Amino acid sequence: MTTFPLLAVLLPFLAAFAGLLLSRWPRGRARQSNGPAAHVGGTPADEDSARANRRAAWIAVVPTAAAAVLAVWLAWGQGFAFLDGGARSVPVGDTYGAIDTGGVPISLTLQADDLSGLLGVLVTLVALAVQIYSIGYLKDDPRYPSYSAFISLFTSAMLLVVYAGDLLVLYVGWEIMGLCSYLLIGHWWEDRGNSRAAVKAFLVTRLGDVGFLFGIFVLGGAAGSFRIADVLAKVPEMSAGTLVAATMLLLAGVAGKSAQVPLHTWLPDAMAGPTPISALIHAATMVAAGIFLVARLFPAFAAARPTLDVLAVLAALGMLGAALAALAQDDLKRVLAYSTVSQLAYMAGGLAAGSDTATIFHLITHGAFKALLFLCAGVVIHHVGSNLMSQMGGLRRELPITFAATTVGFAALMGLPPFSGFFSKDAVLVAMEGALAGGLTDAAALLLYGCALATVAVTGAYATRAWLRTFFGRTRTVALPEPEPGTAHVIDTREAPPTMLVPVVLLAVPAVLLGFAGGLHLDAPVAVISVVLALLGAAVVYASWRSDPVADPARLLGPLRQPCEQAFYVDHLYAAVIARPIVALAGLVVRTDDTVVDGAVRGSGRSARGLSGLLRLAQNGNVQLYVSGLLAGVLLIVVGAVMFT
Amino acid sequence: MHIVYPAVVSALLFSIGVYGVLARRNTILVLMSVELMLNAVNLNLVAFDVWLGDRLHSGQVLTLFVIVIAAAEVGVGLAIVLALYRNRRTVDLDYLRDLAEPADGPTPGNPTVTDQAQTQRHTTDDQPVERDHGDGRPAGRGGKS
Amino acid sequence: MTEAMPSYLSPTGQEIIFLLLGAVAVGSALLVVTTRQLVHAALWLVVTFGALAGCYLVLTAEFVAWVQVLIYVGAVIVLLLFGIMLTRAPIGRSTDLDSGNRPAAVVVALATAAILVTVVIDGFRMAYTPLTPGQGGAAELGGSIFSTWVLPFEALSVLLLAALIGAIVLSRTDITGANGTNQRGDGPNGLSRTDTPGGGSPPDQTGGH
Amino acid sequence: MTSWLPVALLAVPLLGAFLLLVAPSLLRPILPAYGMVVSGVTLALAVALVATFDHGQAGRPQATVDLPWVPGLDLRFHLGVDGISLPLVALTALLTFLCFAYLGWGDARRPGQLLHPRPGGARPRALVFTLLVLEVGMIGTFLALDLLLFFVFFEIVLVPMYFLIAIWGGAERRGAAVKFILYTLLGSVVMLLGLLLIWAQTGTLDIVALGQAHGAGMSRAVQVLAFVAVGLGLAVKTPMWPLHTWLPDAHTQAPTVGSVLLAGVLLKMGTYGFARIAIPILPEGAVAVAPWLGAFAVVGIIYGSLACLAQRDLKRMIAYSSVGHMGFVLLGFATLTTVGINGALFANVAHGLITGLLFFLAGAIKDRHHTADIPSLGGGLLARLPHLGAVLTFASIASLGLPGLAGFWGEMLALLGAFQPADVLPRALFLTFMAIGGLGAVLTAAYFLVMLSRATHGVPSVPLPVSAGTGPDDHPADAIVRPAADLAAWETPDERPVAPVGAVPEALDIQRYELVAWVPLIVLILLFGLWPQLLLSLTTPAVQTLLGALS
């Protein structure tokens, strides 16, 4: 049992390497001969790449399934005790060695306690769903083996973060996740837009991670060890200053990874990656890592009051701004991306309010229904061929199963009663209301609670808008271009291949039932208020949609629409304030390096040659000049001799 | 007889000779100035010989030898001047600038002479030597000027 | 020394003659190096050497004086005049006899003069010797040359021979040099040769002018 | 202990080089194999040295040889190896062997393999001779335990590297080679003055004795002066920020093998000098100069990263990245703590492996496209040469310091050292250094990813003809020419004007000789990345003895 965390981490890790190296091995002719014939179906190249894809699929899915089983077993061992605040059970895990850095040692410990058990289950299940889904989604993609390998690598990195017992081991997993998100966002790197989005994602998270590393240094320095258990044990003895500094720096990492306000700009652009990736990485797991970290080190954060206030303010701004932005987006995936930013800010608010159990409960339910929404969006996009909602409509008849699943997802997102979202959001709202009394400084608590309620309404609005514009209204059928003579269009009238639909249905189940796993303790007034607000938002959008089904309900925002669509021009601000000046500075550095520093070196060479040039002038061939010089020299010597002897 | 007088006279003669050598343009005048310097030396030798009352008269004997050598020297000097005149049409020292450094000197780009570029030897002759044309054709016969 | 050393500032009769001759020599030497006419320079040189011969006489070195007159005035000046003639130097006033190096020359010359004169005066202010005639006669010198100085004398004759041959080789154009090249251009008598004489002289690689 | 190993390590390459002079005709036909054999034997000896090394006492110099060399001046031929120099000796032997494998594997006719005589004269025999002499100099520097012997080997390295750049280099190789050798010689002269000052003050040249004495017998002023002098010489070689301008020129003009050894080993000799000579022997000097060293190091990090961001030439960019990485190493040394110096030594070895691989790749790309100018590569390397693009991505990610790969641990420990510098050093100053170093790490990630996005991503905008097979067994060329319509679909809003490439690139993906040279590096990068304890267990005890009073 104690080696399960290690196995859970190692299995996907080995799967990644196996997928990368073995999927096409032995290197038959497949690799070389994907020549022009590749586009005409049925050539040996296609069989080879199809065989490679099948083998890569198996290499990817089986280890993830095994890891899922291990994770469930571990969580079962911990008794799912975390959610109902039960007694913290004994963590299961082992230390596999220590790195002696000469100062604070790094110990390679992997352990699963109740919190990480839960997260482990969420990660492995969503990863399994996405792997299976991707088989159908990227059926004839030549780079599927590397894609599935990177997903396995991501899964192992996320599990490393979840099961890490040492802060630096957690940091290693943390950064490898960033790398995988870079590689997967840039999966279709032919289009430079995707490549740029990937670079942006990596750099913004990397900026946050530097702050995160410094936070770890502060904690490690203060506690004398990087082990999480030791750090948490030493928290009461740490000075307030160290704690605030450490938690604020950790907050930078959290903001980077969980796309919180200052460093959130990368998440909407990350939608350039394939949809399963958005589902796995940018909805359920990686973005949740930040929240998980705060929950993991919650005693440290709880003791640092100023940090919680800052977190509350950032969360408030984040949730409302992102929700409004989601209301004005035309791209379905960007709507869901901004919705994720908003929900994460929601969870951050929950943490700031002082309740990590409610937050983790909402994290898990959100992971489930947001992954569901993304996978459904994938099916819709797969069917329509474009992300833009303006080109969708009336799909409820063509995609019945997806319609049902999406309805469940949006209902859970809005927090309507029977679905899981209602219970977890309610728990967070209760925590925020509780914070009004103590926990936070009054202004921050008030702002937080106010924004939370406003966000519930706006969430209802954008969820309904997306729902209506996608599945209702007139179907905009786009005529396919005239087929080349002799070939006919192969229309796949079926909704989506089973490999895509099965995960969707599977994920719909927790989206509905997960709410009841949280112990069913409801707070009536808060629940009623949230449902009323959600339905109010939905009603307003429904009314404006009813009046003109074709037009975009976002027109309700009026003058605010354009800023909301551009997410309040934060991107342009960063580009103008950070990106462009750095590139200009780089150009300046190269110029100065060439003229000043190198100039000095070349200059010294030139001046030496110049000096020699002067001396050469004396060699003008005039013999008399030489003799005069000679005699003058002799005279000087004579004078010297006479004078000094 | 105070030895100071001949010594001063010879010193003056010597420096006049130095002036002549350094200032005169015509080579023959330079030779004359050299003769002057030699005579200054001779005067000195004789003066000191007499002053020291040398039994071997080494001073005066040396003066004789110097006179002989001076004569030989003028002979060879003038032969050189003639050869110089025959080749250069002039005997002015100012125009004989062959010892001068070439104006361009080693190109600043690559201070060391690259081995590929075959060094074009500067000839002392005014007439540039016909270089071997790239296509291996031997240099054409120099036209008579 | 027998009588008290007279200061060099009050010269006796001999010294006055010597000073006069010295002044003539220096004056004519100055004219040699400053005259504008080339041939006058040679002639002033004759005056200088004559004055020097006088000086030798005053210093009781008769033999040297006569040798001086004989060789210097007789042979060297004549040779120089021949040189002037052969290089067809301009007769009469020619303006540019002084080269660009004149200022440096003046400085160096004055410096030399100043140093030598000061050192000599400082060193030999008190040096005085009575002149006894007859010391510099031919007999005396002959005896010493052919007794103690025989070896240099013989060496000198070899030197003269070498100088003679050198001068001949340099001045004759039909004697080929070591690498088979000979200086083309005008022959010994100064006439510029218009074309290569027949096949006689070897093909010229250095391409004369 | 086997004290003959260090001598053998020097003798084998020297004999190899000497044989080349003595029997050229005999060795010419088997030249590629000969190079590999000699460097292979040296590698085997290095591995033997690692195996027989007593890991328990890594602090104590082992396998020492101490023979009188110049009795008059009591100079001693004193060799030995300890925790600090062992990894570097092994790294040198490995990189040299990989260079020979790169040059000579297979029929040695492929692009980048200079060992077959071709028109224009690649002078293969001279190349093997130069590389072997270079190897002697490099290994000697790491083995020397006598100041003058260290200096002699430090100088021996310059001459072969000069010829390597001047003869087999690129277009303006002569200027670059001259600048390289003059700049480094100037630095070395200043270092020599420092060494002589130490010799004059203490009367001994033995590094081990001086190290244990920890600057006894030398006043503070003398120690500071000597540290500055020795430091300057080493800083030129490292290179430290203001003294770095010889590096980009040398690298852009050096041949692939030259660049690998220049970046992989020669830069390490500068930093090794700090660990072996400057800090242990002149502790008070080190304490006085450390803040300045830290400042220059940090400026170097930012300066190098910014310079890389605006570079167009791939090899020049990697050269500037070396300036940045060496900034981290110097920052580690400046902290004067065990953690910091451990980090510096780890980053040293990691940089050798990673930048060695990067320069192999840059050379491979340059040999295929006949240009290293990133825009004129036309982008889309992953489409045209997928394996080469994949390895380039791997190397770049390793170089930007991704945890799990070797590049991370060195930089992280250097930053950790800067977080808690030696208590004699100003804490606030080093915290700002740490912050700036962190920003430098972000900038490093920025320029590598921008380079990757420009070079490997996008659609190859240069149409690929059928490449003329250079070898009989060459597989039919895969002319991946996408239909024009498809190209138009992917609008490529690349902001860089893409200049059409003159000579058309050959579409040969990774060849066997390249695989042989690169796989060991990749494996080692992964190994040290996943399990850094391998290296840290060696350097930690050695660094503790080195710091002595300070730690």
PDB file of C-alpha atoms in Angstrom, chain A residues 13 17 27 29 31-36 39 96-104 106 108 168 171-172 175-176 179 182-183 186 188-193 195-196 198-199 202-203 206-207 210 213-214 217-218 220-222 226 582-583 585-587 589-590 592-594 597-598 601-602, chain D residues 179 183 242 244-245 249 303 306-307 309-311 320 338-339 342 379 382-383 386-387 397 400-404 408-409 412-413 415-416 419-420 434-435 438-439 441-443 445-446 449 452-454 456-459 475 478-479 482 490-491 493-495 526 530-533 536 540:
ATOM      1  CA  PHE A  13       5.828   8.434 -16.481  1.00  0.00           C
ATOM      2  CA  PHE A  17       8.561   7.381 -22.515  1.00  0.00           C
ATOM      3  CA  ARG A  27      11.032   1.967 -37.482  1.00  0.00           C
ATOM      4  CA  ARG A  29       9.222   2.351 -43.794  1.00  0.00           C
ATOM      5  CA  ARG A  31       8.441   6.992 -40.990  1.00  0.00           C
ATOM      6  CA  GLN A  32      10.127   7.842 -44.267  1.00  0.00           C
ATOM      7  CA  SER A  33       7.426   7.327 -46.768  1.00  0.00           C
ATOM      8  CA  ASN A  34       4.672   9.690 -45.637  1.00  0.00           C
ATOM      9  CA  GLY A  35       5.174  11.401 -48.931  1.00  0.00           C
ATOM     10  CA  PRO A  36       2.593  13.138 -51.146  1.00  0.00           C
ATOM     11  CA  HIS A  39      -3.349  12.252 -48.534  1.00  0.00           C
ATOM     12  CA  TYR A  96      12.893   7.012  -1.152  1.00  0.00           C
ATOM     13  CA  GLY A  97      16.083   8.967  -0.542  1.00  0.00           C
ATOM     14  CA  ALA A  98      17.469  12.393   0.317  1.00  0.00           C
ATOM     15  CA  ILE A  99      19.430  14.847  -1.843  1.00  0.00           C
ATOM     16  CA  ASP A 100      22.169  16.384   0.282  1.00  0.00           C
ATOM     17  CA  THR A 101      22.502  19.947  -1.054  1.00  0.00           C
ATOM     18  CA  GLY A 102      24.995  20.965   1.639  1.00  0.00           C
ATOM     19  CA  GLY A 103      22.338  23.074   3.323  1.00  0.00           C
ATOM     20  CA  VAL A 104      18.665  22.249   3.631  1.00  0.00           C
ATOM     21  CA  ILE A 106      15.623  17.593  -0.126  1.00  0.00           C
ATOM     22  CA  LEU A 108      12.091  12.331  -1.931  1.00  0.00           C
ATOM     23  CA  LEU A 168      10.804  20.812  -3.942  1.00  0.00           C
ATOM     24  CA  TYR A 171       7.931  22.096  -7.444  1.00  0.00           C
ATOM     25  CA  VAL A 172       9.478  19.574  -9.875  1.00  0.00           C
ATOM     26  CA  GLU A 175       7.088  22.779 -13.556  1.00  0.00           C
ATOM     27  CA  ILE A 176       6.818  19.571 -15.590  1.00  0.00           C
ATOM     28  CA  LEU A 179       6.036  22.043 -19.766  1.00  0.00           C
ATOM     29  CA  TYR A 182       3.237  24.122 -23.327  1.00  0.00           C
ATOM     30  CA  LEU A 183       3.776  21.025 -25.477  1.00  0.00           C
ATOM     31  CA  GLY A 186       1.327  23.842 -29.156  1.00  0.00           C
ATOM     32  CA  TRP A 188      -0.835  21.969 -33.868  1.00  0.00           C
ATOM     33  CA  TRP A 189       2.323  24.034 -34.129  1.00  0.00           C
ATOM     34  CA  GLU A 190       1.918  24.510 -37.886  1.00  0.00           C
ATOM     35  CA  ASP A 191      -0.188  27.562 -37.062  1.00  0.00           C
ATOM     36  CA  ARG A 192       2.091  30.150 -35.437  1.00  0.00           C
ATOM     37  CA  GLY A 193      -0.863  31.437 -33.388  1.00  0.00           C
ATOM     38  CA  SER A 195       2.806  28.216 -31.047  1.00  0.00           C
ATOM     39  CA  ARG A 196       2.636  31.734 -29.623  1.00  0.00           C
ATOM     40  CA  ALA A 198       1.898  27.879 -25.965  1.00  0.00           C
ATOM     41  CA  VAL A 199       4.922  30.130 -25.369  1.00  0.00           C
ATOM     42  CA  PHE A 202       4.635  28.655 -20.361  1.00  0.00           C
ATOM     43  CA  LEU A 203       6.175  32.075 -19.726  1.00  0.00           C
ATOM     44  CA  ARG A 206       7.044  30.274 -15.299  1.00  0.00           C
ATOM     45  CA  LEU A 207       6.968  33.845 -13.961  1.00  0.00           C
ATOM     46  CA  VAL A 210       9.820  31.782  -9.834  1.00  0.00           C
ATOM     47  CA  LEU A 213      10.303  28.793  -5.742  1.00  0.00           C
ATOM     48  CA  PHE A 214      11.296  31.784  -3.637  1.00  0.00           C
ATOM     49  CA  PHE A 217      13.044  28.936  -0.098  1.00  0.00           C
ATOM     50  CA  VAL A 218      11.529  31.175   2.608  1.00  0.00           C
ATOM     51  CA  GLY A 220      12.462  25.858   3.815  1.00  0.00           C
ATOM     52  CA  GLY A 221      14.860  28.393   5.327  1.00  0.00           C
ATOM     53  CA  ALA A 222      12.520  29.096   8.232  1.00  0.00           C
ATOM     54  CA  PHE A 226      11.506  21.166   2.802  1.00  0.00           C
ATOM     55  CA  ILE A 582      11.653  43.740 -23.115  1.00  0.00           C
ATOM     56  CA  VAL A 583      12.054  43.088 -26.831  1.00  0.00           C
ATOM     57  CA  LEU A 585      15.555  46.341 -24.402  1.00  0.00           C
ATOM     58  CA  ALA A 586      16.920  43.169 -25.995  1.00  0.00           C
ATOM     59  CA  GLY A 587      17.596  45.039 -29.217  1.00  0.00           C
ATOM     60  CA  VAL A 589      21.406  45.275 -25.352  1.00  0.00           C
ATOM     61  CA  VAL A 590      22.607  43.689 -28.566  1.00  0.00           C
ATOM     62  CA  THR A 592      25.306  48.235 -26.934  1.00  0.00           C
ATOM     63  CA  ASP A 593      27.053  44.897 -26.705  1.00  0.00           C
ATOM     64  CA  ASP A 594      28.204  45.310 -30.273  1.00  0.00           C
ATOM     65  CA  VAL A 597      31.623  46.405 -25.014  1.00  0.00           C
ATOM     66  CA  ASP A 598      32.863  44.876 -28.231  1.00  0.00           C
ATOM     67  CA  VAL A 601      37.796  45.560 -27.400  1.00  0.00           C
ATOM     68  CA  ARG A 602      38.032  46.305 -31.103  1.00  0.00           C
TER      69      ARG A 602
ATOM     70  CA  LYS D 179      40.318  37.960 -30.746  1.00  0.00           C
ATOM     71  CA  TYR D 183      41.653  38.201 -25.088  1.00  0.00           C
ATOM     72  CA  PRO D 242      31.990  42.699 -19.367  1.00  0.00           C
ATOM     73  CA  HIS D 244      32.596  38.105 -22.712  1.00  0.00           C
ATOM     74  CA  THR D 245      32.673  39.590 -26.204  1.00  0.00           C
ATOM     75  CA  ASP D 249      32.480  35.533 -32.253  1.00  0.00           C
ATOM     76  CA  TYR D 303      22.452  40.734 -20.212  1.00  0.00           C
ATOM     77  CA  LEU D 306      18.319  39.827 -23.318  1.00  0.00           C
ATOM     78  CA  ALA D 307      21.052  39.483 -25.925  1.00  0.00           C
ATOM     79  CA  LEU D 309      16.237  37.364 -27.231  1.00  0.00           C
ATOM     80  CA  ALA D 310      17.344  39.591 -30.102  1.00  0.00           C
ATOM     81  CA  GLN D 311      19.794  37.240 -31.826  1.00  0.00           C
ATOM     82  CA  TYR D 320      25.098  34.264 -25.303  1.00  0.00           C
ATOM     83  CA  THR D 338      28.296  25.063   0.535  1.00  0.00           C
ATOM     84  CA  VAL D 339      24.869  25.162  -1.128  1.00  0.00           C
ATOM     85  CA  ASN D 342      27.532  22.957  -4.871  1.00  0.00           C
ATOM     86  CA  GLY D 379      10.798  27.561 -39.707  1.00  0.00           C
ATOM     87  CA  LEU D 382       9.633  19.752 -36.808  1.00  0.00           C
ATOM     88  CA  ALA D 383       7.772  19.192 -40.057  1.00  0.00           C
ATOM     89  CA  PRO D 386      11.070  15.789 -36.944  1.00  0.00           C
ATOM     90  CA  HIS D 387      13.750  13.949 -34.947  1.00  0.00           C
ATOM     91  CA  ILE D 397      14.004  22.806 -22.506  1.00  0.00           C
ATOM     92  CA  LEU D 400      16.065  26.716 -19.775  1.00  0.00           C
ATOM     93  CA  GLY D 401      16.271  24.839 -16.494  1.00  0.00           C
ATOM     94  CA  LEU D 402      13.219  22.613 -16.398  1.00  0.00           C
ATOM     95  CA  PRO D 403      13.184  20.582 -13.164  1.00  0.00           C
ATOM     96  CA  GLY D 404      13.710  16.901 -13.838  1.00  0.00           C
ATOM     97  CA  PHE D 408      17.469  23.005 -13.020  1.00  0.00           C
ATOM     98  CA  TRP D 409      19.392  21.811  -9.952  1.00  0.00           C
ATOM     99  CA  MET D 412      18.075  26.322  -8.096  1.00  0.00           C
ATOM    100  CA  LEU D 413      20.917  25.629  -5.653  1.00  0.00           C
ATOM    101  CA  LEU D 415      19.520  30.781  -6.023  1.00  0.00           C
ATOM    102  CA  LEU D 416      19.095  28.925  -2.713  1.00  0.00           C
ATOM    103  CA  PHE D 419      18.952  33.261  -0.448  1.00  0.00           C
ATOM    104  CA  GLN D 420      21.178  32.322   2.511  1.00  0.00           C
ATOM    105  CA  MET D 434      18.414  36.083  -6.119  1.00  0.00           C
ATOM    106  CA  ALA D 435      15.372  38.020  -7.340  1.00  0.00           C
ATOM    107  CA  GLY D 438      14.955  34.426 -10.878  1.00  0.00           C
ATOM    108  CA  LEU D 439      13.898  36.981 -13.492  1.00  0.00           C
ATOM    109  CA  ALA D 441      15.512  32.304 -15.415  1.00  0.00           C
ATOM    110  CA  VAL D 442      12.189  33.554 -16.833  1.00  0.00           C
ATOM    111  CA  LEU D 443      14.016  35.459 -19.585  1.00  0.00           C
ATOM    112  CA  ALA D 445      12.809  30.416 -20.810  1.00  0.00           C
ATOM    113  CA  ALA D 446      11.528  33.283 -22.976  1.00  0.00           C
ATOM    114  CA  LEU D 449      10.887  29.198 -26.453  1.00  0.00           C
ATOM    115  CA  LEU D 452      11.892  27.135 -30.761  1.00  0.00           C
ATOM    116  CA  SER D 453       8.718  28.779 -31.992  1.00  0.00           C
ATOM    117  CA  ARG D 454      10.629  30.499 -34.810  1.00  0.00           C
ATOM    118  CA  THR D 456      10.853  24.457 -35.236  1.00  0.00           C
ATOM    119  CA  HIS D 457       7.205  25.514 -35.343  1.00  0.00           C
ATOM    120  CA  GLY D 458       5.250  26.894 -38.301  1.00  0.00           C
ATOM    121  CA  VAL D 459       5.134  25.482 -41.798  1.00  0.00           C
ATOM    122  CA  HIS D 475      16.735   6.399 -48.292  1.00  0.00           C
ATOM    123  CA  ASP D 478      10.756  12.541 -48.457  1.00  0.00           C
ATOM    124  CA  ALA D 479       9.765  15.619 -50.360  1.00  0.00           C
ATOM    125  CA  ARG D 482       2.273  20.497 -48.932  1.00  0.00           C
ATOM    126  CA  TRP D 490      -2.458  28.024 -42.348  1.00  0.00           C
ATOM    127  CA  GLU D 491      -1.959  31.773 -42.340  1.00  0.00           C
ATOM    128  CA  PRO D 493       1.454  35.654 -39.095  1.00  0.00           C
ATOM    129  CA  ASP D 494       5.191  35.365 -38.404  1.00  0.00           C
ATOM    130  CA  GLU D 495       6.552  38.821 -37.747  1.00  0.00           C
ATOM    131  CA  LEU D 526      18.060  12.924 -17.809  1.00  0.00           C
ATOM    132  CA  LEU D 530      16.194  12.900 -12.113  1.00  0.00           C
ATOM    133  CA  TRP D 531      18.810  11.909  -9.539  1.00  0.00           C
ATOM    134  CA  PRO D 532      21.184  14.882  -8.726  1.00  0.00           C
ATOM    135  CA  GLN D 533      22.513  13.064  -5.687  1.00  0.00           C
ATOM    136  CA  LEU D 536      26.117  16.271  -5.167  1.00  0.00           C
ATOM    137  CA  THR D 540      29.486  18.379  -1.057  1.00  0.00           C
TER     138      THR D 540
END
